[in-house]
Amino acid sequence: MKQARVLTKEEIRKVIKVCELTRHADRNKLIVHLSFLSGMRAIEIANLLVKDVLTADNKILDVIALDKTQTKGNKGQSIYVGKSLKKELTKYFAKFPKLADRKEGYLLRTQKGHFTSLTIQHLFKHLYSLANIPNATSHSGRRNFITELSEKGVSVRVIQELARHSSLQTTQRYIDVSVPKLKGAVDLIGV
């Protein structure tokens, strides 16, 4: 099975820039950030409720706790919210403050209601097409998240937990290996 493409930093910036040209720029940018900054799957992004990210006094949570109906694999999951994602969520709620009043509602909505996993996948396909980035999918953000953690020296076991994989082998398959990375690795060795 072919893996989703891992994007360069420049390509990620391009996708975010393309979001700014879309009708729902703020919403679309947040969807991209949720994928790239937390490794969330399309189904998890689609099922995200306001109460999953906000405390009762409207502060961004450090951990998003999703129940089994919101995730893949029919089990609850915890998604850790880093500083960068917290900043993006804060900006989003500042732009749409009334969202905080409907904690039971979906965080991200379409004109017809809320997103499904499929509509999130289609949105990513559209954004990548607009950005002229071939072979990227809704899973590219997740692969980027996992690969970047690996490149920064995070233990594969920690990455497995952050990726919410039951198997370490699955996590290892997500980590992208390229010629520049291989070259950089052997350049670390010297006599």
N, CA and C of each residue as an Amber inpcrd file, in Angstrom:
protein
   573
   0.8370000  -1.1800000   0.0000000   0.0000000   0.0000000   0.0000000
   0.8820000   1.2430000   0.0000000   0.5710000   2.1810000  -0.8790000
   1.3580000   3.4030000  -1.0030000   1.0660000   4.3320000   0.1740000
   2.1300000   4.8870000   0.7470000   2.0020000   5.7870000   1.8920000
   1.6900000   7.2030000   1.4210000   1.0360000   7.9420000   2.2880000
   0.7840000   9.3570000   2.0210000   2.1160000  10.0900000   1.9560000
   2.1760000  11.0830000   1.1220000   3.4040000  11.8440000   0.9200000
   3.7140000  12.7280000   2.1340000   5.0030000  12.8090000   2.4820000
   5.4720000  13.7330000   3.5140000   5.8500000  15.0280000   2.8060000
   5.3650000  16.1440000   3.3200000   5.5970000  17.4450000   2.6900000
   6.8200000  18.1450000   3.2770000   7.4190000  19.0070000   2.4790000
   8.5100000  19.8460000   2.9770000   7.8980000  21.0100000   3.7520000
   8.7150000  21.7070000   4.5280000   8.2350000  22.8870000   5.2680000
   7.6610000  23.9240000   4.2940000   8.3270000  24.0840000   3.1570000
   7.8660000  25.0400000   2.1430000   6.4860000  24.6520000   1.6090000
   6.2760000  23.3530000   1.3760000   4.9790000  22.8840000   0.8810000
   3.8830000  23.0730000   1.9310000   4.2150000  22.8600000   3.1920000
   3.2240000  23.0710000   4.2630000   2.8270000  24.5430000   4.2970000
   3.8040000  25.4270000   4.2200000   3.5100000  26.8670000   4.1950000
   2.6350000  27.2130000   2.9860000   2.8970000  26.5610000   1.8690000
   2.1160000  26.7940000   0.6510000   0.6540000  26.3750000   0.8480000
   0.4330000  25.2430000   1.5010000  -0.9320000  24.7680000   1.7550000
  -1.6570000  25.7550000   2.6750000  -0.9770000  26.2350000   3.6900000
  -1.5860000  27.2050000   4.6070000  -1.9030000  28.4980000   3.8680000
  -1.0100000  28.9050000   2.9870000  -1.2370000  30.1120000   2.1860000
  -2.4500000  29.9200000   1.2700000  -2.5780000  28.7440000   0.6890000
  -3.7230000  28.4340000  -0.1810000  -5.0260000  28.5040000   0.6180000
  -4.9830000  28.0570000   1.8750000  -6.1820000  28.1220000   2.7300000
  -6.7020000  29.5520000   2.8170000  -5.7820000  30.5080000   2.8540000
  -6.1660000  31.9130000   2.9730000  -6.9520000  32.4050000   1.7560000
  -6.8470000  31.6890000   0.6550000  -7.5610000  32.0560000  -0.5670000
  -8.9200000  31.3770000  -0.6740000  -9.2310000  30.4990000   0.2710000
 -10.4900000  29.7690000   0.2180000 -11.5880000  30.5260000   0.9610000
 -12.8090000  30.1120000   0.6990000 -13.9770000  30.7900000   1.2790000
 -13.9940000  30.7330000   2.8080000 -13.5810000  29.6260000   3.3650000
 -13.5720000  29.4370000   4.8200000 -12.1230000  29.3030000   5.2950000
 -11.3580000  30.3570000   5.0780000  -9.9120000  30.3400000   5.3080000
  -9.5340000  29.9350000   6.7280000 -10.1530000  30.5270000   7.7270000
  -9.7840000  30.2470000   9.1200000 -10.0700000  28.7960000   9.4900000
 -11.2250000  28.3160000   9.0990000 -11.5980000  26.9250000   9.3720000
 -10.6340000  25.9700000   8.6750000 -10.3490000  26.2280000   7.4100000
  -9.4790000  25.3440000   6.6390000  -8.0520000  25.3410000   7.1780000
  -7.5630000  26.5040000   7.6000000  -6.2200000  26.5610000   8.2060000
  -6.1790000  25.7460000   9.4990000  -7.2400000  25.8370000  10.2930000
  -7.2580000  25.0650000  11.5370000  -7.2550000  23.5700000  11.2410000
  -7.9860000  23.1530000  10.2350000  -8.0040000  21.7320000   9.8610000
  -6.5960000  21.2700000   9.4850000  -5.8950000  22.0560000   8.6940000
  -4.5130000  21.7230000   8.3100000  -3.6250000  21.6670000   9.5520000
  -3.7590000  22.6470000  10.4280000  -2.9420000  22.6640000  11.6490000
  -3.2450000  21.4720000  12.5570000  -4.5010000  21.0850000  12.6780000
  -4.8450000  19.9210000  13.4980000  -4.1470000  18.6630000  12.9770000
  -4.0710000  18.5400000  11.6790000  -3.4200000  17.3820000  11.0770000
  -1.8990000  17.4240000  11.2640000  -1.2910000  18.5460000  10.9220000
   0.1670000  18.6420000  10.9370000   0.7630000  18.8470000  12.3280000
   0.0200000  19.4390000  13.2480000   0.5740000  19.7450000  14.5750000
   0.1900000  18.7450000  15.6580000  -0.7450000  17.8470000  15.3420000
  -1.1070000  16.8400000  16.3440000  -1.2090000  15.4330000  15.7690000
  -1.1120000  15.3160000  14.4570000  -1.2180000  14.0000000  13.8210000
  -2.6220000  13.4400000  13.8350000  -3.6140000  14.3110000  13.9450000
  -5.0010000  13.8290000  13.9720000  -5.4130000  13.2480000  12.6220000
  -6.2000000  12.1950000  12.6860000  -6.7710000  11.5770000  11.4950000
  -7.9840000  12.3880000  11.0320000  -8.3820000  12.1820000   9.7850000
  -9.5520000  12.8740000   9.2320000 -10.7950000  12.6180000  10.0740000
 -11.0030000  11.3940000  10.5110000 -12.1890000  11.0690000  11.3100000
 -12.1750000  11.8130000  12.6420000 -10.9910000  11.9720000  13.2260000
 -10.8710000  12.6640000  14.5150000 -11.1280000  14.1590000  14.3600000
 -10.6090000  14.7290000  13.2820000 -10.8430000  16.1520000  13.0020000
 -12.3360000  16.3890000  12.7680000 -12.9580000  15.5320000  11.9940000
 -14.3760000  15.6800000  11.6670000 -15.2580000  15.5930000  12.9110000
 -14.8980000  14.7420000  13.8480000 -15.7310000  14.4920000  15.0270000
 -15.3830000  15.3440000  16.2410000 -14.4750000  16.2680000  16.0890000
 -14.0330000  17.1060000  17.1970000 -15.1510000  18.0480000  17.6540000
 -15.4610000  17.9900000  18.9270000 -16.4710000  18.8640000  19.5170000
 -15.7960000  20.0330000  20.2270000 -16.5130000  21.1210000  20.4040000
 -15.9790000  22.2870000  21.0940000 -15.5210000  21.8990000  22.5000000
 -16.3180000  21.0970000  23.2030000 -15.9790000  20.6910000  24.5740000
 -14.7170000  19.8260000  24.6290000 -14.3160000  19.2620000  23.4980000
 -13.0900000  18.4560000  23.4690000 -11.8330000  19.3140000  23.5700000
 -11.9530000  20.5800000  23.1960000 -10.7660000  21.4440000  23.1820000
 -10.8240000  22.5940000  24.1840000 -12.0080000  22.8600000  24.7560000
 -12.1670000  23.9780000  25.6950000 -12.5830000  23.5020000  27.0760000
 -12.0250000  24.1370000  28.1030000 -12.4730000  23.8940000  29.4730000
 -13.7970000  24.6310000  29.6860000 -14.4020000  24.4260000  30.8340000
 -15.6600000  25.1100000  31.1650000 -15.4860000  26.6230000  31.1680000
 -14.2790000  27.0930000  31.5360000 -14.0270000  28.5420000  31.5380000
 -13.3020000  29.0100000  30.2690000 -13.4670000  28.2290000  29.1930000
 -13.0160000  28.5880000  27.8400000 -11.4990000  28.7050000  27.6600000
 -10.7630000  27.8550000  28.3250000  -9.3200000  27.7520000  28.1120000
  -9.0630000  26.5280000  27.2310000  -8.0100000  26.6140000  26.4130000
  -7.6700000  25.4720000  25.5540000  -7.0790000  24.3560000  26.4220000
  -7.5870000  23.1590000  26.2480000  -7.0970000  22.0040000  27.0020000
  -5.7130000  21.5790000  26.5280000  -4.9410000  20.9670000  27.4110000
  -3.6270000  20.4320000  27.0580000  -3.7420000  19.0680000  26.3890000
  -4.8370000  18.3680000  26.6900000  -5.0640000  17.0340000  26.1190000
  -6.5120000  16.9690000  25.6360000  -6.6690000  16.5640000  24.3890000
  -7.9970000  16.3430000  23.8200000  -8.3320000  14.8710000  24.0380000
  -9.4070000  14.6190000  24.7640000  -9.8370000  13.2440000  25.0280000
 -11.0210000  12.9210000  24.1290000 -10.7900000  12.0290000  23.1780000
 -11.8530000  11.6180000  22.2620000 -12.4000000  10.2700000  22.7010000
 -13.7210000  10.1320000  22.6350000 -14.2990000   8.8270000  22.9860000
 -14.2850000   7.9150000  21.7590000 -14.6690000   6.6740000  21.9620000
 -14.5520000   5.6670000  20.9040000 -15.3940000   5.9620000  19.6700000
 -16.4280000   6.7920000  19.7980000 -17.2540000   7.1200000  18.6360000
 -16.5960000   8.1780000  17.7450000 -15.5480000   8.8050000  18.2380000
 -14.8900000   9.8810000  17.5020000 -13.5880000   9.4470000  16.8280000
 -13.2080000   8.1910000  16.9940000 -11.8870000   7.7550000  16.5430000
 -11.9420000   6.5060000  15.6750000 -10.7770000   6.1480000  15.1980000
 -10.5980000   4.8970000  14.4720000 -10.3630000   3.7900000  15.5030000
 -10.8340000   2.6140000  15.2320000 -10.5110000   1.4730000  16.0840000
 -11.4240000   1.2730000  17.2750000 -12.4840000   2.0530000  17.3720000
 -13.4950000   1.8620000  18.4120000 -12.9290000   1.8980000  19.8320000
 -11.9510000   2.8020000  20.0640000 -11.4830000   3.0150000  21.4340000
 -11.1280000   4.4870000  21.6130000 -11.2750000   4.9730000  22.8260000
 -10.9710000   6.3600000  23.1290000  -9.4930000   6.6710000  22.9160000
  -9.2050000   7.9310000  22.6320000  -7.8280000   8.3490000  22.3640000
  -7.5500000   9.6890000  23.0370000  -6.2960000   9.9030000  23.4070000
  -5.8480000  11.1920000  23.9490000  -4.8970000  11.8320000  22.9540000
  -5.1660000  13.0940000  22.6360000  -4.3390000  13.8420000  21.6930000
  -3.7400000  15.0170000  22.4490000  -2.4200000  15.0790000  22.4770000
  -1.7230000  16.1290000  23.2080000  -1.6470000  17.3950000  22.3640000
  -1.9360000  18.5120000  22.9940000  -1.9740000  19.8040000  22.3110000
  -0.6940000  20.5630000  22.6460000   0.1650000  20.7140000  21.6520000
   1.4090000  21.4550000  21.8350000   1.1910000  22.9530000  21.7570000
   2.2540000  23.7010000  22.0230000   2.1690000  25.1720000  22.0290000
   1.6860000  25.7380000  20.7000000   2.1900000  25.2090000  19.5990000
   1.8130000  25.7320000  18.2800000   0.3330000  25.5110000  17.9860000
  -0.1660000  24.3270000  18.3000000  -1.5870000  24.0450000  18.0610000
  -2.4510000  24.8630000  19.0150000  -2.0150000  25.0110000  20.2470000
  -2.7630000  25.8150000  21.2220000  -2.9000000  27.2490000  20.7150000
  -1.8330000  27.7710000  20.1250000  -1.8540000  29.1260000  19.5610000
  -2.8810000  29.2250000  18.4290000  -2.9160000  28.2260000  17.5550000
  -3.8630000  28.2250000  16.4350000  -5.3100000  28.1010000  16.9270000
  -5.5380000  27.2660000  17.9210000  -6.8850000  27.1250000  18.4810000
  -7.3260000  28.4240000  19.1640000  -6.4140000  29.0660000  19.8650000
  -6.7090000  30.3430000  20.5300000  -7.1160000  31.3910000  19.5030000
  -6.3750000  31.4650000  18.3910000  -6.7180000  32.4090000  17.3210000
  -8.1020000  32.1140000  16.7440000  -8.4040000  30.8370000  16.5750000
  -9.6820000  30.4280000  16.0010000 -10.8450000  30.8420000  16.9100000
 -10.7170000  30.5770000  18.2060000 -11.7850000  30.9510000  19.1370000
 -11.8910000  32.4620000  19.2940000 -10.7780000  33.1750000  19.1400000
 -10.8280000  34.6410000  19.1920000 -11.6040000  35.1800000  17.9910000
 -11.4420000  34.5330000  16.8670000 -12.1290000  34.9520000  15.6460000
 -13.6220000  34.5760000  15.6870000 -13.9210000  33.4470000  16.3370000
 -15.2990000  32.9470000  16.4220000 -15.6800000  32.7090000  17.8900000
 -15.8210000  33.7660000  18.6670000 -16.0490000  33.6190000  20.1130000
 -17.3640000  32.9290000  20.4840000 -18.3560000  32.9870000  19.6310000
 -19.6440000  32.3580000  19.9380000 -19.5600000  30.8350000  19.9520000
 -18.5030000  30.2820000  19.3500000 -18.3090000  28.8270000  19.3810000
 -18.2520000  28.3210000  20.8140000 -17.6300000  29.0890000  21.6860000
 -17.4600000  28.6730000  23.0770000 -18.8020000  28.4960000  23.7880000
 -19.8400000  29.1110000  23.2680000 -21.1660000  29.0160000  23.8850000
 -21.8760000  27.7030000  23.5580000 -21.4020000  27.0070000  22.5660000
 -22.0530000  25.7470000  22.1840000 -21.0680000  24.5870000  22.2860000
 -20.7280000  24.2730000  23.5170000 -19.7080000  23.2560000  23.8150000
 -20.0560000  21.8670000  23.2640000 -21.3340000  21.5580000  23.1580000
 -21.7370000  20.2380000  22.6500000 -21.6960000  20.1730000  21.1280000
 -21.4780000  21.3040000  20.4740000 -21.4750000  21.3370000  19.0170000
 -20.1210000  20.9680000  18.4280000 -20.1260000  20.7370000  17.1240000
 -18.8900000  20.4040000  16.4140000 -18.0140000  21.6460000  16.2990000
 -16.7270000  21.4540000  16.4320000 -15.7740000  22.5560000  16.3190000
 -15.7340000  23.0860000  14.8890000 -15.7770000  22.1850000  13.9370000
 -15.6450000  22.5440000  12.5230000 -16.9110000  22.1680000  11.7830000
 -17.4720000  23.1480000  11.0940000 -18.7510000  22.9290000  10.4340000
 -18.6670000  23.2440000   8.9440000 -19.5500000  22.5960000   8.2080000
 -19.7240000  22.8980000   6.7940000 -21.0210000  23.6810000   6.6570000
 -21.3240000  24.1130000   5.4670000 -22.5940000  24.8090000   5.2510000
 -23.7830000  23.8890000   5.4890000 -23.5730000  22.5880000   5.3130000
 -24.6580000  21.6180000   5.4510000 -24.7010000  20.9630000   6.8360000
 -23.8070000  21.3310000   7.7110000 -23.7740000  20.7130000   9.0400000
 -22.3590000  20.5510000   9.5260000 -21.9720000  19.2990000   9.7530000
 -20.6000000  19.0670000  10.2000000 -19.8650000  18.1800000   9.2060000
 -18.5660000  18.1640000   9.3460000 -17.7220000  17.3640000   8.4680000
 -17.8830000  15.8780000   8.7700000 -17.5840000  15.0800000   7.7650000
 -17.3990000  13.6390000   7.9330000 -15.9400000  13.3710000   7.6000000
 -15.5040000  12.1780000   7.8610000 -14.1300000  11.8120000   7.5000000
 -13.9130000  12.0240000   5.9950000 -14.8980000  11.6330000   5.2120000
 -14.7820000  11.7560000   3.7540000 -14.7070000  13.2190000   3.3020000
 -15.5080000  14.0900000   3.9130000 -15.4670000  15.4950000   3.4920000
 -14.1460000  16.1500000   3.9060000 -13.5640000  15.7190000   5.0150000
 -12.2290000  16.2120000   5.4020000 -11.2080000  15.7390000   4.3680000
 -11.3020000  14.4840000   3.9600000 -10.3790000  13.9480000   2.9480000
 -10.4980000  14.7290000   1.6440000 -11.7220000  15.0250000   1.2400000
 -11.9460000  15.7950000   0.0050000 -11.3930000  17.2090000   0.1330000
 -11.5510000  17.8090000   1.2980000 -11.0160000  19.1550000   1.5160000
  -9.4960000  19.1550000   1.3660000  -8.8230000  18.1890000   1.9760000
  -7.3670000  18.1050000   1.8350000  -6.9700000  17.9100000   0.3710000
  -7.6850000  17.0500000  -0.3310000  -7.3930000  16.8180000  -1.7480000
  -7.5140000  18.1270000  -2.5310000  -8.5590000  18.8920000  -2.2400000
  -8.7820000  20.1820000  -2.9010000  -7.6470000  21.1690000  -2.5720000
  -7.2880000  21.2600000  -1.2990000  -6.2200000  22.1900000  -0.8930000
  -4.8840000  21.8230000  -1.5310000  -4.5600000  20.5380000  -1.5500000
  -3.3000000  20.0990000  -2.1690000  -3.3120000  20.3540000  -3.6760000
  -4.4700000  20.2000000  -4.2820000  -4.5940000  20.4810000  -5.7130000
  -4.3630000  21.9710000  -5.9750000  -4.9930000  22.8220000  -5.1650000
  -4.8010000  24.2720000  -5.3100000  -3.3390000  24.6760000  -5.1020000
  -2.6690000  23.9640000  -4.1940000  -1.2630000  24.2610000  -3.8950000
  -0.3120000  23.5760000  -4.8800000  -0.8750000  22.8070000  -5.8120000
  -0.0840000  22.0800000  -6.8080000   0.9300000  21.1360000  -6.1380000
   0.4310000  20.3660000  -5.1740000   1.2510000  19.3830000  -4.4710000
   0.6680000  18.0020000  -4.7760000   1.3180000  17.2580000  -5.6710000
   0.7860000  15.9470000  -6.0560000   1.0340000  14.8800000  -4.9910000
   0.2120000  13.8480000  -5.0140000   0.3590000  12.6530000  -4.1840000
   0.2420000  12.8840000  -2.6820000  -0.2730000  14.0270000  -2.2640000
  -0.5140000  14.2620000  -0.8430000  -1.9630000  13.8970000  -0.5380000
  -2.2110000  13.4290000   0.6700000  -3.5620000  13.0460000   1.0810000
  -3.8520000  13.6150000   2.4710000  -5.0330000  13.3360000   2.9580000
  -5.3940000  13.7810000   4.3070000  -4.4760000  13.1550000   5.3560000
  -3.8140000  12.0840000   5.0110000  -2.9100000  11.4050000   5.9390000
  -1.4920000  11.9950000   5.9000000  -1.2200000  12.8870000   4.9650000
   0.1230000  13.4810000   4.8610000   0.4990000  14.2520000   6.1220000
  -0.4510000  14.9750000   6.7030000  -0.1620000  15.7110000   7.9300000
   0.2430000  14.7820000   9.0520000  -0.4450000  13.6680000   9.1550000
  -0.1310000  12.6610000  10.1800000   1.2690000  12.0920000   9.9740000
   1.6050000  11.7700000   8.7310000   2.9580000  11.2510000   8.4470000
   4.0120000  12.3120000   8.7200000   3.7080000  13.5690000   8.3700000
   4.6390000  14.6540000   8.6610000   4.8810000  14.7700000  10.1630000
   3.8090000  14.7320000  10.9420000   3.8810000  14.8350000  12.3990000
   4.8110000  13.7530000  12.9540000   4.5980000  12.5250000  12.5410000
   5.3790000  11.3910000  13.0340000   6.8350000  11.4860000  12.5600000
   7.0340000  11.8120000  11.2870000   8.3880000  11.9250000  10.7440000
   9.1650000  13.0580000  11.4120000   8.5270000  14.1900000  11.6120000
   9.2160000  15.3260000  12.2360000   9.6180000  15.0080000  13.6710000
   8.7610000  14.3300000  14.4100000   9.1250000  13.9210000  15.7670000
  10.3570000  13.0280000  15.7380000  10.3910000  12.0990000  14.7970000
  11.5320000  11.1990000  14.6640000  12.8060000  11.9750000  14.3340000
  12.6990000  12.9200000  13.4020000  13.8630000  13.7200000  13.0030000
  14.3930000  14.5780000  14.1510000  13.5220000  14.9260000  15.0810000
  13.9410000  15.7450000  16.2220000  14.4650000  14.8850000  17.3630000
  14.5740000  13.5770000  17.1290000  15.1820000  12.6850000  18.1140000
  14.2320000  12.1340000  19.1650000  12.9260000  12.2690000  18.9610000
  11.9570000  11.7330000  19.9160000  11.9600000  10.2070000  19.7960000
  11.9470000   9.5340000  20.9100000  11.9350000   8.0750000  20.9530000
  10.7510000   7.5240000  20.1520000  10.9960000   6.4380000  19.4320000
   9.9300000   5.8180000  18.6380000   8.8010000   5.3530000  19.5520000
   9.1190000   4.9580000  20.7540000   8.0850000   4.5250000  21.7040000
   7.1750000   5.6970000  22.0920000   7.7530000   6.8890000  22.2900000
   6.9620000   8.0840000  22.5940000   6.1170000   8.4590000  21.3730000
   6.7240000   8.3830000  20.1940000   5.9890000   8.6900000  18.9590000
   4.8040000   7.7410000  18.8080000   5.0110000   6.4750000  19.1190000
   3.9200000   5.4910000  19.0410000   2.7380000   5.9410000  19.8900000
   2.9940000   6.4100000  21.0890000   1.9100000   6.8700000  21.9760000
   1.2370000   8.1190000  21.4030000   2.0410000   9.0700000  20.9080000
   1.4780000  10.2970000  20.3460000   0.6720000  10.0190000  19.0770000
   1.1120000   9.0210000  18.3180000   0.4110000   8.6440000  17.0810000
  -0.8090000   7.7670000  17.3610000  -0.8840000   7.2590000  18.5890000
  -1.9970000   6.4140000  18.9900000  -2.0470000   5.1110000  18.1930000
  -0.8460000   4.5490000  17.9690000  -0.7270000   3.2590000  17.2850000
  -0.6200000   2.1540000  18.3210000  -1.2800000   1.0270000  18.0940000
  -1.1490000  -0.0980000  19.0140000   0.1340000  -0.8800000  18.7460000
   0.6900000  -0.7380000  17.5540000   1.8980000  -1.4790000  17.1790000
   3.0580000  -0.5300000  16.8660000   4.2100000  -0.8320000  17.4140000
   5.4160000  -0.0540000  17.1340000   5.7940000  -0.1710000  15.6530000
   5.5160000  -1.3100000  15.0520000   5.8220000  -1.5090000  13.6240000
   5.0290000  -0.5340000  12.7550000   3.8020000  -0.2730000  13.1150000
   2.9880000   0.6850000  12.3590000   3.6290000   2.0620000  12.4180000
   4.0320000   2.4680000  13.6010000   4.6810000   3.7760000  13.7730000
   5.9290000   3.8640000  12.9110000   6.7380000   2.8280000  12.9070000
   7.9800000   2.8410000  12.1340000   7.7130000   2.9600000  10.6360000
   6.6110000   2.3910000  10.1640000   6.2660000   2.4990000   8.7370000
   5.9080000   3.9360000   8.3500000   5.4280000   4.7170000   9.3000000
   5.0370000   6.1010000   9.0350000   6.2350000   7.0320000   8.8790000
   7.3570000   6.6710000   9.4710000   8.5250000   7.5510000   9.4610000
   9.1610000   7.5350000   8.0800000   9.2520000   8.7140000   7.4860000
   9.7990000   8.8580000   6.1380000  11.3230000   8.8330000   6.1790000
  11.9130000   8.1320000   5.2330000  13.3630000   8.1050000   5.0880000
  13.6730000   8.5910000   3.6780000  14.5590000   9.5780000   3.5770000
  14.9210000  10.1300000   2.2700000  16.4340000  10.1110000   2.1110000
  16.8920000  10.3330000   0.8910000  18.3260000  10.3470000   0.6050000
  19.0490000  11.4080000   1.4440000  18.5370000  12.6520000   1.5330000
  19.2290000  13.6280000   2.3820000  19.3220000  13.1970000   3.8500000
  18.3030000  12.5150000   4.3500000  18.3410000  12.0430000   5.7400000
  19.3750000  10.9350000   5.9070000  19.4470000  10.0430000   4.9180000
  20.4460000   8.9810000   4.9750000  21.8540000   9.5670000   4.9090000
  22.0560000  10.5280000   4.0240000  23.3590000  11.2010000   3.8920000
  23.7310000  11.9130000   5.1880000  22.7570000  12.6140000   5.7720000
  23.0050000  13.3190000   7.0310000  23.3840000  12.3580000   8.1440000
  22.7650000  11.1790000   8.1500000  23.0590000  10.1920000   9.1870000
  24.4890000   9.6930000   9.0830000  24.9370000   9.3410000   7.8770000
  26.3110000   8.8240000   7.7480000  27.3370000   9.9270000   7.9430000
  26.9620000  11.1630000   7.6970000  27.8840000  12.2790000   7.9320000
  28.1390000  12.4960000   9.4230000  27.3290000  11.9180000  10.2670000
  27.5420000  12.0200000  11.7030000  28.7350000  11.1770000  12.1730000
  29.1180000  10.2330000  11.3470000  30.1950000   9.3020000  11.6930000
  31.5350000   9.8620000  11.1920000  32.5110000   9.8150000  12.0370000
  33.8450000  10.2860000  11.6520000  34.9170000   9.5890000  12.4770000
  36.1400000   9.6740000  11.9790000  37.2780000   9.0590000  12.6850000
  38.2150000  10.1470000  13.1460000
